[in-house]
Tab-separated table of C-alpha atoms in Angstrom:
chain	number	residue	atom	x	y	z
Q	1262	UNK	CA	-12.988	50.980	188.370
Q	1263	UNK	CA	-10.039	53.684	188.403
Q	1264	UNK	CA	-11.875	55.690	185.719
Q	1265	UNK	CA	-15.249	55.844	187.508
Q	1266	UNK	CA	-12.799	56.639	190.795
Q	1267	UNK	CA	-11.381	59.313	188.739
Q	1268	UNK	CA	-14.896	60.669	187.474
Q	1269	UNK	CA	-15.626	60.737	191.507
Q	1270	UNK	CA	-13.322	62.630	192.832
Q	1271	UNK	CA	-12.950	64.858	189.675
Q	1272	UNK	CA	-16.641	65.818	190.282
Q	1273	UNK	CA	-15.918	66.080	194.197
Q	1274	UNK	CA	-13.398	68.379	194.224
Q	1275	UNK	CA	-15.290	70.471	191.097
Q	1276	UNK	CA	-18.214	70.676	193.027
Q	1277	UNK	CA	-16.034	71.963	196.406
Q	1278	UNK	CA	-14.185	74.554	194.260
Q	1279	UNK	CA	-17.501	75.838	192.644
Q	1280	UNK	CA	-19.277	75.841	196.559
Q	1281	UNK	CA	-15.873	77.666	197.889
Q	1282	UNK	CA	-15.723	80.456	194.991
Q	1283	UNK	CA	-19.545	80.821	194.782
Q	1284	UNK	CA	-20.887	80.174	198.326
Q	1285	UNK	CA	-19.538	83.598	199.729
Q	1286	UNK	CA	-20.433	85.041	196.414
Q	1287	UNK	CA	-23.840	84.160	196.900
Q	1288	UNK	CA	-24.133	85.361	200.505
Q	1289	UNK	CA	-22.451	88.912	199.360
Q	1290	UNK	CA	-25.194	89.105	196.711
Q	1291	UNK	CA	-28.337	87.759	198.891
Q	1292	UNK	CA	-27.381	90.361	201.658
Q	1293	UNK	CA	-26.872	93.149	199.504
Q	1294	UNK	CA	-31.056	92.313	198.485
Q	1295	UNK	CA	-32.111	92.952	202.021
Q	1296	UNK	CA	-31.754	96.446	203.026
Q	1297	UNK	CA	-35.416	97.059	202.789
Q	1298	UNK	CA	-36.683	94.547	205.896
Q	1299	UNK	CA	-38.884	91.599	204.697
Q	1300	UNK	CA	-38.516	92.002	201.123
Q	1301	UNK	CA	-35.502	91.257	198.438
Q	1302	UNK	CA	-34.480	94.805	196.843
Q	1303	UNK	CA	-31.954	96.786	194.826
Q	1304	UNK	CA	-32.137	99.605	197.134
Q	1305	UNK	CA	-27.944	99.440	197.577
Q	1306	UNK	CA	-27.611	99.197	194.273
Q	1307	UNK	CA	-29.732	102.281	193.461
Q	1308	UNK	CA	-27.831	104.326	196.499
Q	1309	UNK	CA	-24.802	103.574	195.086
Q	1310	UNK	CA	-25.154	104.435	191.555
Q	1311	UNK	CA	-27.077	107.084	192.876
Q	1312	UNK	CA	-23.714	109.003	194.740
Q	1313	UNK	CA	-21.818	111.005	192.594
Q	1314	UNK	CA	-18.877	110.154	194.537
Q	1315	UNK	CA	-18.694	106.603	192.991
Q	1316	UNK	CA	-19.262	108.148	189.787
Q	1317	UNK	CA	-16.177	110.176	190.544
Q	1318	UNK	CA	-14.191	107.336	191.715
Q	1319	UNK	CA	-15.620	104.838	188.987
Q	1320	UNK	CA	-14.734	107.564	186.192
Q	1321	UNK	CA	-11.092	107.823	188.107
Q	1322	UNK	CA	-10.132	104.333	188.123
Q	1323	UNK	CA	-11.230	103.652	184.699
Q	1324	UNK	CA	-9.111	106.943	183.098
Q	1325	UNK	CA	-6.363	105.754	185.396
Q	1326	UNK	CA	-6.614	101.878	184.207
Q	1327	UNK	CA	-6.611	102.931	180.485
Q	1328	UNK	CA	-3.773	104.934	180.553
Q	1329	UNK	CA	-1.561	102.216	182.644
Q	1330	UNK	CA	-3.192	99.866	179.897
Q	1331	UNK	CA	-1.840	101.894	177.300
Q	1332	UNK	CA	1.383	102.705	178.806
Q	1333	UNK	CA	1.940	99.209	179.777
Q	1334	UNK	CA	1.704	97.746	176.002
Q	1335	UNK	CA	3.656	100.222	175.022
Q	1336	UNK	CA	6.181	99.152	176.892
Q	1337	UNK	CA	6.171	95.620	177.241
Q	1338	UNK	CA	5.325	94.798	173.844
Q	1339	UNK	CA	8.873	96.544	172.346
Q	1340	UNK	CA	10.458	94.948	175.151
Q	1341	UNK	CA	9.767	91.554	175.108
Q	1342	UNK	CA	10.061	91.471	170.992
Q	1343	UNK	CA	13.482	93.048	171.105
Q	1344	UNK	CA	14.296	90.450	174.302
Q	1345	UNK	CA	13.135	87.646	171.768
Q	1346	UNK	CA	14.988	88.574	168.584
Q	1347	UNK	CA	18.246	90.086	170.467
Q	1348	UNK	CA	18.742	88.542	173.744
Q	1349	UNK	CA	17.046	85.236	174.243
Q	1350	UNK	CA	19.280	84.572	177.477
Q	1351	UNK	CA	17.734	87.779	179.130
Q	1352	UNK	CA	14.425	85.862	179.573
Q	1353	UNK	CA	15.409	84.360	183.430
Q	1354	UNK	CA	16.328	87.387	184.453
Q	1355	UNK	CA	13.005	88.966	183.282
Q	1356	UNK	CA	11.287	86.285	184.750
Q	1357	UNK	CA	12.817	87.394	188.092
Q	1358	UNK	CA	12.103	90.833	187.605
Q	1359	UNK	CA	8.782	91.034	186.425
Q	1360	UNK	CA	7.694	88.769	189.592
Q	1361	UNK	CA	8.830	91.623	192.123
Q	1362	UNK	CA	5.378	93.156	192.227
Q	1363	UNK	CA	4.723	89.613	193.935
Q	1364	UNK	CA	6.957	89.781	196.207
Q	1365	UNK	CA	7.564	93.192	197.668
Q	1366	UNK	CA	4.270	94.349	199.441
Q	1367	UNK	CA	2.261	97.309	197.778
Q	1368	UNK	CA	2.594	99.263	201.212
Q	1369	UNK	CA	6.663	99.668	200.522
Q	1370	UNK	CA	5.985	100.377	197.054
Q	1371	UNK	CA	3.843	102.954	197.896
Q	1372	UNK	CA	5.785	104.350	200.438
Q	1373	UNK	CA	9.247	104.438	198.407
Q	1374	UNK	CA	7.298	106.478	195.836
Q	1375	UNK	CA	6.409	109.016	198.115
Q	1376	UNK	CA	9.777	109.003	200.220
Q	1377	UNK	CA	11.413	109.197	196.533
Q	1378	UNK	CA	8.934	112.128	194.668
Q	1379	UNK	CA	8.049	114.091	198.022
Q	1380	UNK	CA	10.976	116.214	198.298
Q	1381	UNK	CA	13.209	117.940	195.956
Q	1382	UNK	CA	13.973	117.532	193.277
Q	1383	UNK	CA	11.148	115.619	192.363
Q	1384	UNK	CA	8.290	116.783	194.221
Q	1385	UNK	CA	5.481	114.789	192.621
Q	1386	UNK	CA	3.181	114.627	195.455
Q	1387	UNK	CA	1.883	118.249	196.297
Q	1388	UNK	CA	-0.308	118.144	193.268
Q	1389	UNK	CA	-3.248	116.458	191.844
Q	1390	UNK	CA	-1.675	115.707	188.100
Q	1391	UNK	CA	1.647	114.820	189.271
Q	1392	UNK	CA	0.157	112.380	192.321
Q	1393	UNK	CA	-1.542	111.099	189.116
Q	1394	UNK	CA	1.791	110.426	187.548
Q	1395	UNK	CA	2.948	108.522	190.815
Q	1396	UNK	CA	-0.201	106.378	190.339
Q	1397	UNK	CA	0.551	105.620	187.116
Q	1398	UNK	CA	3.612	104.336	187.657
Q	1399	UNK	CA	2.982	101.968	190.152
Q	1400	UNK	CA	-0.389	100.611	188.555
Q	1401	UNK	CA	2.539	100.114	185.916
Q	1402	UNK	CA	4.532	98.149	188.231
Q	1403	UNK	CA	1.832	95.908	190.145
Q	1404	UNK	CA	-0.080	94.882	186.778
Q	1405	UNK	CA	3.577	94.172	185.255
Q	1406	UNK	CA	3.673	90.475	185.987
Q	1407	UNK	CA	0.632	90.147	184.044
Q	1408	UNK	CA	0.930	92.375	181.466
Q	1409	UNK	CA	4.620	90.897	180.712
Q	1410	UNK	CA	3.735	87.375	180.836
Q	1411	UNK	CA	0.675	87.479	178.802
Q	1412	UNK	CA	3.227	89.197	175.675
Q	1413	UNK	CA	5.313	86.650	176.437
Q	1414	UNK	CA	2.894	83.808	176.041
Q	1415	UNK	CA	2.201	85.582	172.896
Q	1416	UNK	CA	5.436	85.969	171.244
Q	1417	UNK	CA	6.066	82.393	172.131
Q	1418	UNK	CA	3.028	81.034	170.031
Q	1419	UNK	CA	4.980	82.623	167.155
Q	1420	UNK	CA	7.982	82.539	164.905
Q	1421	UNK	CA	9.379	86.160	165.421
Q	1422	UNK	CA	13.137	85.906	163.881
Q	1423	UNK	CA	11.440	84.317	161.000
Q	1424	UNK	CA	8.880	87.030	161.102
Q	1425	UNK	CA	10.844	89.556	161.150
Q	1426	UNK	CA	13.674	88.178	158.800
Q	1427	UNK	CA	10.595	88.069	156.174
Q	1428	UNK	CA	9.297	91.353	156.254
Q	1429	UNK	CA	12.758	93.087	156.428
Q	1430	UNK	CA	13.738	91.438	153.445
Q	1431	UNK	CA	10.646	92.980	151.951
Q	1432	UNK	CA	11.858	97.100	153.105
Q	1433	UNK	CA	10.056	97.056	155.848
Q	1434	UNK	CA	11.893	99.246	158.877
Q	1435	UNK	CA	11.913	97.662	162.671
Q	1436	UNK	CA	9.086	100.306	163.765
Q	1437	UNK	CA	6.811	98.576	160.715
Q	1438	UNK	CA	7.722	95.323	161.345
Q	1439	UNK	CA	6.783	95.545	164.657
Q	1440	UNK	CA	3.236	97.564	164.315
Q	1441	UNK	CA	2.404	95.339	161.215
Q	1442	UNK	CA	3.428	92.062	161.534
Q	1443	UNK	CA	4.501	91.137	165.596
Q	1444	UNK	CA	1.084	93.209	167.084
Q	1445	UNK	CA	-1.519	91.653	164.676
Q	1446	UNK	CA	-0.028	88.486	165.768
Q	1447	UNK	CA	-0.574	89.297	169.337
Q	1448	UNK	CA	-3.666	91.006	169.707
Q	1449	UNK	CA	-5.117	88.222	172.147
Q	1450	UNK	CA	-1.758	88.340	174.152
Q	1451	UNK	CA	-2.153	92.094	174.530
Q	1452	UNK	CA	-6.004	91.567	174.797
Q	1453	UNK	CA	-5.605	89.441	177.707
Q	1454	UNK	CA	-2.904	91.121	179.911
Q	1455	UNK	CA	-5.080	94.182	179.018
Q	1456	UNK	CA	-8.280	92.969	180.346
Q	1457	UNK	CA	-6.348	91.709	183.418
Q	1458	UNK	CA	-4.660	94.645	184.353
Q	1459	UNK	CA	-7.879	96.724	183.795
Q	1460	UNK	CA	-9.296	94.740	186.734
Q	1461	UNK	CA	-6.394	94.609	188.843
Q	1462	UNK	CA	-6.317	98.847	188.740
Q	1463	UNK	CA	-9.905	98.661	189.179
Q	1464	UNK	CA	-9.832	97.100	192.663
Q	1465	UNK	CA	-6.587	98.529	193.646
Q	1466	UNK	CA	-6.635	99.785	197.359
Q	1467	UNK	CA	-2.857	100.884	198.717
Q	1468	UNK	CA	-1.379	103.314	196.108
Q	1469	UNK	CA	-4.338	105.062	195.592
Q	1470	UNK	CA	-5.326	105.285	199.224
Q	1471	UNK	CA	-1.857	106.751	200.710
Q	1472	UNK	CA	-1.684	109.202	197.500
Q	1473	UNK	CA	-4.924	109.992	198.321
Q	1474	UNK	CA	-6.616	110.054	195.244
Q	1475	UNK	CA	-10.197	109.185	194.325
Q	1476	UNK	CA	-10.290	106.014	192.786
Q	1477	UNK	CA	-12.776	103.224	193.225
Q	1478	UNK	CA	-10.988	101.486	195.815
Q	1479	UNK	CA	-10.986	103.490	198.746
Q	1480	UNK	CA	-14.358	104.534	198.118
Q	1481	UNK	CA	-15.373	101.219	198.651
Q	1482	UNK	CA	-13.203	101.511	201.973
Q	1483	UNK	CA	-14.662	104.443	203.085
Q	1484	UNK	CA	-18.163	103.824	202.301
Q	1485	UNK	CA	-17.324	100.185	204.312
Q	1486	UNK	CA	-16.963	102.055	207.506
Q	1487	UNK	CA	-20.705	103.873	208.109
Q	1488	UNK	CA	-22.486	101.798	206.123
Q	1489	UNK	CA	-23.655	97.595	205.785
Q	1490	UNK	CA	-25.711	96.983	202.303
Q	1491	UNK	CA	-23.900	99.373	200.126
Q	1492	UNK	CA	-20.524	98.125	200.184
Q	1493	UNK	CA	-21.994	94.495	199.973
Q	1494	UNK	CA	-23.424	95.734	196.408
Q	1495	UNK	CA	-20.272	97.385	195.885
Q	1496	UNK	CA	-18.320	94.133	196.070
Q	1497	UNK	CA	-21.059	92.478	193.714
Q	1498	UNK	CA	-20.582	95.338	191.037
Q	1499	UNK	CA	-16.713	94.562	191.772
Q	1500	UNK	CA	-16.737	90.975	190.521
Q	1501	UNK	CA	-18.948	91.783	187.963
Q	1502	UNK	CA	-16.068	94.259	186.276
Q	1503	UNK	CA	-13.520	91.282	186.856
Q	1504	UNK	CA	-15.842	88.527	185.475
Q	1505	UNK	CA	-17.408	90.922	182.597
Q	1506	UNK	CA	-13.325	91.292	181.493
Q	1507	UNK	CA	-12.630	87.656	182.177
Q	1508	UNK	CA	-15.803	86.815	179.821
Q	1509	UNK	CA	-15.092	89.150	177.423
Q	1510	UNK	CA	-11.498	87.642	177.343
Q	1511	UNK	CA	-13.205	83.953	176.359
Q	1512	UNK	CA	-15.331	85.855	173.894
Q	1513	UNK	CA	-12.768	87.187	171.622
Q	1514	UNK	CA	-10.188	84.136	172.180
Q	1515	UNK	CA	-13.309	81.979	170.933
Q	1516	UNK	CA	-13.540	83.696	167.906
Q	1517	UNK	CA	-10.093	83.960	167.192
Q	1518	UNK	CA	-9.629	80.172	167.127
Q	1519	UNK	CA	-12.890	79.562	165.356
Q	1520	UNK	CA	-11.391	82.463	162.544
Q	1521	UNK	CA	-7.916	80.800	162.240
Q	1522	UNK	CA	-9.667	77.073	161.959
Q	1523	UNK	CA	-11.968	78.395	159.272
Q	1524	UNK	CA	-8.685	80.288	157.966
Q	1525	UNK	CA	-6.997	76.821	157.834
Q	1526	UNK	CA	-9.624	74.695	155.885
């Protein structure tokens, strides 16, 4: 009897998640169809890939979310090894750290940037490339607690004194150990804090909007405020970037196991 009650309310509360993430999903998508009165159409869709202004801000974000990506590993990955094999007893106080972004709202990081880089001797905000610089940094900062915690989850799957202990004793300098035996071992860690902070860039709305630079999400914001359909399609194509990344996340982690199974028989 307490299994089948189990099954029940297992199923229940399945089938209320799936109705409370999908239901307004739905309704986005099904009004986005009826711009054209009577019939079910694409016409949103084919205004908005038809403005060269999302093009603009679509190419924007994505330059913008590749370089934090890169950045970001670059970073973190370093970081976090040298935190593992050197100071183990600095992890709480990462922890803290790297959950900031949570905490303090975007709208006083955004703010302290420009307070900071908008007057001498650091005046970062009276052009286009060095507003770009500002961005970058705080795309940095807000995708930090995932990009940081995914490499962590990483490193902790593996055995990196031993690692490293092992390919030292074989010549091999920290900068090789490192690029050929602690990344390899991490590529799904890096994959997935990748793929996550690609999306969270992606939809970003505060930094970009008070450093007023074209990026996808004011666009969205703007286009919100004259018209109805398009920015209904617009949210559609939005959670199609975050679910394509999420996807493509399960795709390669999927293969990974099925290699390192087939690697272990």
């Amino acid at each position: 009897m307490s299994g089948k009650r189990f099954n029940f309310f297992a199923i229940f509360w399945g089938a209320a998640a799936l109705l409370y993430f999908f239901l307004p999903l739905y309704g986005t998508f099904d009004f986005s169809l009826r711009m054209e009165r009577g019939v079910l159409s694409f016409k949103a869709y084919e205004l908005v890939f038809a403005d060269p202004r999302f093009w603009q801000a679509f190419r924007y974000s994505i330059v913008m979310a590749v370089i934090t990506i890169v950045i970001s590993i670059s970073i973190f990955v370093p970081t976090v090894y040298w935190m593992y094999l050197k100071v183990p007893q600095a992890r709480p106080v990462m922890d803290v750290i790297t959950i900031l972004p949570f905490i303090i709202p975007g709208i006083v990081l955004v703010f302290g940037l420009i307070r900071t880089f908008s007057r001498p001797p650091l005046q970062l905000t009276l052009r286009p490339w060095s507003t770009d610089i500002l961005m970058v940094a705080g795309y940095i900062i807000i995708s930090m607690p995932y990009m940081f915690r995914a490499v962590d989850v990483g490193m902790r799957s593996i055995d990196v004194r031993t690692l490293t202990e092992a390919a030292q004793s074989l010549g091999s300098s920290w900068f090789e150990v490192l690029k050929d035996v602690i990344i390899p071992n991490l590529r799904i860690a890096i994959l997935s804090g990748a793929l996550i902070s690609f999306a969270t860039v992606m939809g970003e709305l505060i930094l970009a909007d008070f450093l007023v630079r074209p990026a996808l999400g004011p666009y969205m914001v703007r286009i919100g405020l004259t018209k109805a359909y398009e920015p209904a399609a617009l949210a559609i194509i939005s959670y199609s970037l975050t679910w394509f990344s999420l996807g493509l996340l399960q795709v390669v982690s999927s293969r990974s196991e099925d290699r390192q199974k087939a690697a272990a028989q």
